[in-house]
Amino acid sequence: MDEEVIAPGHTFSTVTDKISAIVLTRKTSLGWYAGFGFSFLLTLMLFASVSYLFVKGIGIWGNNIPVGWAFEITNFVWWIGIGHAGTLISAILLLLKQTWRTSINRFAEAMTLFAVACAGLFPAIHTGRPWLDYWLLPYPNTMGVWPQFRSPIMWDVFAVSTYATVSALFWYIGLIPDLATLRDRSQSKTGSVLYGMLAMGWRGSAHHWHRYETAYLLLAGIATPLVVSVHTVVSLDFSIAILPGWHATIFPPYFVAGAIYSGFAMVLTLAIPIRAVYGLEDFITMRHLQNMAKVMLVTGLIVVYGYMIEAFMAWYSADKFEVFVPYNRMTGPYAPFYWLLLFCNAVVPQTLWFKRIRNSTIALFIIAIIVNIGMWLERFIIVVTSLHRDFMPSAWGRYAPTFWDWSTYVGTIGLFVALLFLFVRFLPMISIFEMRTILPEAKVDEDLRVI
Amino acid sequence: MSQIFHRSANTIARVSIFGAVFFIAGLLLVFGEVSRSPWMTEAHVAREQPIQFSHERHVAGNGIDCRYCHTSVEESSFAGIPPTKTCMNCHSQIFANSPYLEPVRDSFRTGRSIQWTRVHDLPDFVYFNHSIHVHKGIGCTTCHGQVDRMPLMWQESSLQMEWCIDCHRNPERYVRPRDAVFRVDYVPPANQVEIGTQLVADYQIQKLTSCSTCHR
């Protein structure tokens, strides 16, 4: 099995050379400058949008009274969901001893961090008075007031901040041995000092490695329930409400499955071009892409199951408000988006059943992008169609995003991509030391050990 | 290959990790202290007024009851600042030529109000009612301090919400008999909690801490 995870013919030094060269020796390509420059411009657009938002107030968005939540929460859930694949790859697959995670875990974790950074922005800026967001933190204040611990928005604060912290720690701990490699291979004084500081004096002794592995495994054990509970908490933002279309007990597992689904789609969206641009076909082999496609297919089916159960339970409930929800989704003003969502999430990924499709990077790339769009639509449909028509027909409304809704959303994509560009340029995007452990020469031959 | 870091880096690393803990803890402590300090709340800071009005002279010196000037304190949510006419009741005869009182006479002549500087200024999202506190046995000095010893008025308490809430949760620690509410020389007895508990029952004091009590 391991032969497929890494192309044959590699040794410890070729693996190290190839990955560290991207950071240390290879000339920064024009494409990198162009890509980083463009995404940085989009990031500036995000800053401008948020500044204008703070000056003018949230009325610049298209939100209104029946639809108090729209783009900001859609994007929040979308970004948080994307982040979850990173933790799944690095933590859950580690617990399951899946060696194929090795070459994708580093940038999947980076993706998690940057996605969480984008996600964390939305709860902070979508409040009407963002300068009072610190009131969500339980600290002894002069008002003698504490946050309401029964609100899932409150839990969001804990979930997302814990998730961001643990992901960052997990990522950083994973980086330490590689930072030591970069420290030792760096040709400039600045490089060796910077990487040396970050590596915190890693010497790679047996003591180091023993404790390292224990800590890493423990963190994986902590991150696994965390990743499930974080998106559960995010789903509770909706399912705790009494709104038909939100108040569904299937939300926690269905949101988590959707998170992994969209997360893997994003990993594929990123891995396929990165692999082509940096010539990493030896490390990110077709086996990785196929495995990710399979995970996507499985979680996609869970999500489809969720859609079916949602519609079935609505009908089965015999509650006229509940019955109206799927009816409104299928035939109401947002029906085209609902059908597009089903096309993106339920129909297109079924092609992944075929090995021929899973073997084609182009097909996988296109499907991954379609799933990203579909999962964004899913959150949009859940949020907006449930809100815009609920119990009282006199409180029915519509929602249409404004320019600032779009510019903020596209701006976070810019921020995400800009951070990824920086990451790819300054840190090893594949875990060097873990790649070395899956090489044939790292294996102890059981027959030889007797001697 | 030469060493990247000098030996002194060991000390720097240790100090920075160890120090960071104290630095953050210290920062939190400073934040907590500053937000409660008179620097933020302006407590104990005597304010300049257009006229150097001395409560010390009028209360301790002349023995005037609080209600002589702050007339509406028992009936209204607002205790009221006395109009110029109240001042002129006496000062048309007493110190009638004092240059210090020229603004008062000027106000009386022209009908323009004296622009007092408000010392106890709650934000407008707080509804405070003086009369209910006076009726439930909360004395002036409990909140406003020894006004009879203030040459210029200052704010005695922080007026922060935790200060209000503390009394609303434990009124027995502060309540006094109704007939002592306006006594500036009242000292809480040694068995305050015992008496206070009885008064809380007698006056039917509810421990109101819901939002709508003040934030209407």
Short mmCIF file of N, CA, C and O in Angstrom, two decimals, chain A residues 97-156:
data_model
loop_
_atom_site.label_atom_id
_atom_site.label_comp_id
_atom_site.label_asym_id
_atom_site.label_seq_id
_atom_site.Cartn_x
_atom_site.Cartn_y
_atom_site.Cartn_z
N LYS A 97 -4.44 5.55 11.92
CA LYS A 97 -3.15 5.11 11.36
C LYS A 97 -3.18 5.03 9.83
O LYS A 97 -2.74 4.06 9.23
N GLN A 98 -3.72 6.06 9.23
CA GLN A 98 -3.76 6.11 7.77
C GLN A 98 -2.51 6.83 7.27
O GLN A 98 -2.39 8.04 7.41
N THR A 99 -1.59 6.10 6.68
CA THR A 99 -0.33 6.74 6.28
C THR A 99 -0.53 7.69 5.11
O THR A 99 0.29 8.57 4.90
N TRP A 100 -1.59 7.55 4.37
CA TRP A 100 -1.77 8.44 3.22
C TRP A 100 -2.07 9.87 3.62
O TRP A 100 -2.01 10.78 2.81
N ARG A 101 -2.36 10.07 4.91
CA ARG A 101 -2.60 11.44 5.35
C ARG A 101 -1.32 12.27 5.35
O ARG A 101 -1.35 13.48 5.30
N THR A 102 -0.16 11.56 5.40
CA THR A 102 1.12 12.22 5.66
C THR A 102 1.40 13.39 4.73
O THR A 102 1.82 14.44 5.18
N SER A 103 1.19 13.19 3.43
CA SER A 103 1.62 14.24 2.53
C SER A 103 0.58 15.35 2.37
O SER A 103 0.86 16.36 1.75
N ILE A 104 -0.59 15.15 2.91
CA ILE A 104 -1.57 16.23 2.76
C ILE A 104 -1.90 16.91 4.08
O ILE A 104 -2.57 17.93 4.10
N ASN A 105 -1.40 16.37 5.20
CA ASN A 105 -1.89 16.91 6.47
C ASN A 105 -1.41 18.33 6.72
O ASN A 105 -2.14 19.15 7.24
N ARG A 106 -0.17 18.65 6.33
CA ARG A 106 0.36 19.97 6.65
C ARG A 106 -0.46 21.09 6.01
O ARG A 106 -0.90 22.00 6.69
N PHE A 107 -0.69 20.98 4.72
CA PHE A 107 -1.43 22.11 4.16
C PHE A 107 -2.93 22.02 4.43
O PHE A 107 -3.63 23.02 4.41
N ALA A 108 -3.39 20.82 4.75
CA ALA A 108 -4.79 20.74 5.19
C ALA A 108 -4.96 21.46 6.53
O ALA A 108 -5.96 22.13 6.77
N GLU A 109 -3.95 21.32 7.41
CA GLU A 109 -4.02 22.03 8.70
C GLU A 109 -3.90 23.53 8.51
O GLU A 109 -4.57 24.31 9.19
N ALA A 110 -3.00 23.91 7.60
CA ALA A 110 -2.87 25.34 7.30
C ALA A 110 -4.20 25.87 6.78
O ALA A 110 -4.66 26.94 7.18
N MET A 111 -4.80 25.07 5.91
CA MET A 111 -6.10 25.45 5.36
C MET A 111 -7.11 25.64 6.49
O MET A 111 -7.88 26.59 6.51
N THR A 112 -7.09 24.72 7.47
CA THR A 112 -7.97 24.84 8.63
C THR A 112 -7.77 26.18 9.32
O THR A 112 -8.73 26.92 9.57
N LEU A 113 -6.51 26.49 9.60
CA LEU A 113 -6.22 27.72 10.34
C LEU A 113 -6.73 28.94 9.59
O LEU A 113 -7.36 29.83 10.17
N PHE A 114 -6.43 28.98 8.30
CA PHE A 114 -6.79 30.17 7.54
C PHE A 114 -8.31 30.23 7.34
O PHE A 114 -8.88 31.32 7.36
N ALA A 115 -8.93 29.06 7.20
CA ALA A 115 -10.39 29.06 7.07
C ALA A 115 -11.03 29.51 8.38
O ALA A 115 -12.02 30.25 8.38
N VAL A 116 -10.45 29.09 9.50
CA VAL A 116 -11.01 29.50 10.79
C VAL A 116 -10.80 31.00 10.98
O VAL A 116 -11.66 31.70 11.52
N ALA A 117 -9.66 31.51 10.49
CA ALA A 117 -9.43 32.95 10.59
C ALA A 117 -10.50 33.71 9.81
O ALA A 117 -11.02 34.72 10.29
N CYS A 118 -10.82 33.21 8.62
CA CYS A 118 -11.87 33.86 7.82
C CYS A 118 -13.22 33.71 8.50
O CYS A 118 -14.02 34.64 8.56
N ALA A 119 -13.47 32.49 9.03
CA ALA A 119 -14.76 32.22 9.67
C ALA A 119 -14.93 33.10 10.90
O ALA A 119 -15.97 33.71 11.09
N GLY A 120 -13.86 33.17 11.70
CA GLY A 120 -13.95 33.90 12.97
C GLY A 120 -14.25 35.37 12.77
O GLY A 120 -14.78 36.03 13.66
N LEU A 121 -13.94 35.87 11.59
CA LEU A 121 -14.20 37.27 11.30
C LEU A 121 -15.70 37.57 11.31
O LEU A 121 -16.13 38.61 11.81
N PHE A 122 -16.48 36.64 10.77
CA PHE A 122 -17.90 36.95 10.56
C PHE A 122 -18.69 37.11 11.86
O PHE A 122 -19.43 38.09 11.99
N PRO A 123 -18.55 36.19 12.83
CA PRO A 123 -19.28 36.43 14.08
C PRO A 123 -18.84 37.74 14.73
O PRO A 123 -19.64 38.40 15.40
N ALA A 124 -17.58 38.12 14.53
CA ALA A 124 -17.10 39.35 15.15
C ALA A 124 -17.67 40.58 14.47
O ALA A 124 -18.04 41.54 15.14
N ILE A 125 -17.76 40.56 13.15
CA ILE A 125 -18.18 41.80 12.47
C ILE A 125 -19.68 41.86 12.22
O ILE A 125 -20.19 42.91 11.89
N HIS A 126 -20.39 40.74 12.36
CA HIS A 126 -21.81 40.79 12.02
C HIS A 126 -22.64 41.39 13.15
O HIS A 126 -23.83 41.60 12.98
N THR A 127 -22.01 41.65 14.30
CA THR A 127 -22.76 42.28 15.38
C THR A 127 -22.91 43.77 15.06
O THR A 127 -22.06 44.36 14.41
N GLY A 128 -23.98 44.34 15.56
CA GLY A 128 -24.20 45.76 15.30
C GLY A 128 -23.19 46.65 15.99
O GLY A 128 -22.84 47.70 15.49
N ARG A 129 -22.71 46.19 17.14
CA ARG A 129 -21.70 46.96 17.87
C ARG A 129 -20.48 46.09 18.09
O ARG A 129 -20.28 45.56 19.19
N PRO A 130 -19.68 45.93 17.04
CA PRO A 130 -18.57 44.97 17.13
C PRO A 130 -17.53 45.33 18.18
O PRO A 130 -16.81 44.45 18.64
N TRP A 131 -17.49 46.62 18.59
CA TRP A 131 -16.50 47.00 19.60
C TRP A 131 -16.87 46.48 20.98
O TRP A 131 -16.11 46.60 21.92
N LEU A 132 -18.07 45.90 21.12
CA LEU A 132 -18.46 45.32 22.41
C LEU A 132 -18.45 43.79 22.37
O LEU A 132 -18.99 43.15 23.27
N ASP A 133 -17.82 43.23 21.35
CA ASP A 133 -17.80 41.76 21.24
C ASP A 133 -17.14 41.10 22.45
O ASP A 133 -17.43 39.96 22.76
N TYR A 134 -16.24 41.85 23.11
CA TYR A 134 -15.56 41.22 24.26
C TYR A 134 -16.54 40.94 25.39
O TYR A 134 -16.19 40.21 26.33
N TRP A 135 -17.73 41.48 25.33
CA TRP A 135 -18.74 41.15 26.34
C TRP A 135 -19.15 39.68 26.25
O TRP A 135 -19.81 39.16 27.15
N LEU A 136 -18.80 39.02 25.15
CA LEU A 136 -19.11 37.59 25.02
C LEU A 136 -18.15 36.74 25.84
O LEU A 136 -18.37 35.55 26.00
N LEU A 137 -17.07 37.35 26.31
CA LEU A 137 -16.11 36.58 27.09
C LEU A 137 -16.49 36.63 28.57
O LEU A 137 -16.87 37.69 29.07
N PRO A 138 -16.40 35.49 29.25
CA PRO A 138 -16.72 35.51 30.69
C PRO A 138 -15.53 36.05 31.48
O PRO A 138 -14.61 35.31 31.79
N TYR A 139 -15.55 37.33 31.77
CA TYR A 139 -14.49 37.92 32.59
C TYR A 139 -15.15 38.76 33.67
O TYR A 139 -16.24 39.30 33.47
N PRO A 140 -14.52 38.87 34.82
CA PRO A 140 -15.13 39.65 35.90
C PRO A 140 -15.11 41.12 35.52
O PRO A 140 -14.05 41.73 35.44
N ASN A 141 -16.28 41.70 35.26
CA ASN A 141 -16.31 43.06 34.76
C ASN A 141 -17.00 43.99 35.75
O ASN A 141 -17.61 43.54 36.73
N THR A 142 -16.91 45.27 35.47
CA THR A 142 -17.47 46.27 36.38
C THR A 142 -18.99 46.33 36.31
O THR A 142 -19.60 47.06 37.07
N MET A 143 -19.58 45.57 35.38
CA MET A 143 -21.04 45.57 35.28
C MET A 143 -21.64 44.47 36.15
O MET A 143 -22.86 44.42 36.33
N GLY A 144 -20.81 43.57 36.64
CA GLY A 144 -21.32 42.43 37.40
C GLY A 144 -22.17 41.51 36.55
O GLY A 144 -23.07 40.85 37.04
N VAL A 145 -21.87 41.47 35.25
CA VAL A 145 -22.68 40.70 34.31
C VAL A 145 -21.80 39.66 33.62
O VAL A 145 -20.63 39.91 33.35
N TRP A 146 -22.39 38.48 33.38
CA TRP A 146 -21.68 37.42 32.68
C TRP A 146 -22.44 37.09 31.40
O TRP A 146 -23.61 37.41 31.29
N PRO A 147 -21.78 36.42 30.46
CA PRO A 147 -22.52 36.02 29.25
C PRO A 147 -23.58 34.98 29.57
O PRO A 147 -23.53 34.31 30.61
N GLN A 148 -24.51 34.84 28.65
CA GLN A 148 -25.58 33.86 28.79
C GLN A 148 -25.07 32.51 28.26
O GLN A 148 -24.91 32.33 27.05
N PHE A 149 -24.85 31.58 29.18
CA PHE A 149 -24.24 30.33 28.77
C PHE A 149 -25.24 29.36 28.13
O PHE A 149 -24.91 28.23 27.83
N ARG A 150 -26.46 29.80 27.96
CA ARG A 150 -27.44 28.92 27.32
C ARG A 150 -27.57 29.20 25.83
O ARG A 150 -28.33 28.54 25.15
N SER A 151 -26.84 30.19 25.36
CA SER A 151 -26.95 30.53 23.95
C SER A 151 -25.86 29.84 23.13
O SER A 151 -24.68 29.89 23.49
N PRO A 152 -26.24 29.18 22.04
CA PRO A 152 -25.21 28.55 21.21
C PRO A 152 -24.30 29.57 20.54
O PRO A 152 -23.21 29.20 20.10
N ILE A 153 -24.70 30.81 20.47
CA ILE A 153 -23.80 31.84 19.95
C ILE A 153 -22.63 32.00 20.92
O ILE A 153 -21.48 32.19 20.52
N MET A 154 -22.98 31.90 22.20
CA MET A 154 -21.97 31.92 23.25
C MET A 154 -21.04 30.71 23.10
O MET A 154 -19.82 30.82 23.19
N TRP A 155 -21.65 29.54 22.86
CA TRP A 155 -20.84 28.33 22.69
C TRP A 155 -19.94 28.47 21.46
O TRP A 155 -18.84 27.94 21.43
N ASP A 156 -20.46 29.17 20.45
CA ASP A 156 -19.65 29.42 19.26
C ASP A 156 -18.34 30.09 19.63
O ASP A 156 -17.28 29.76 19.09
#
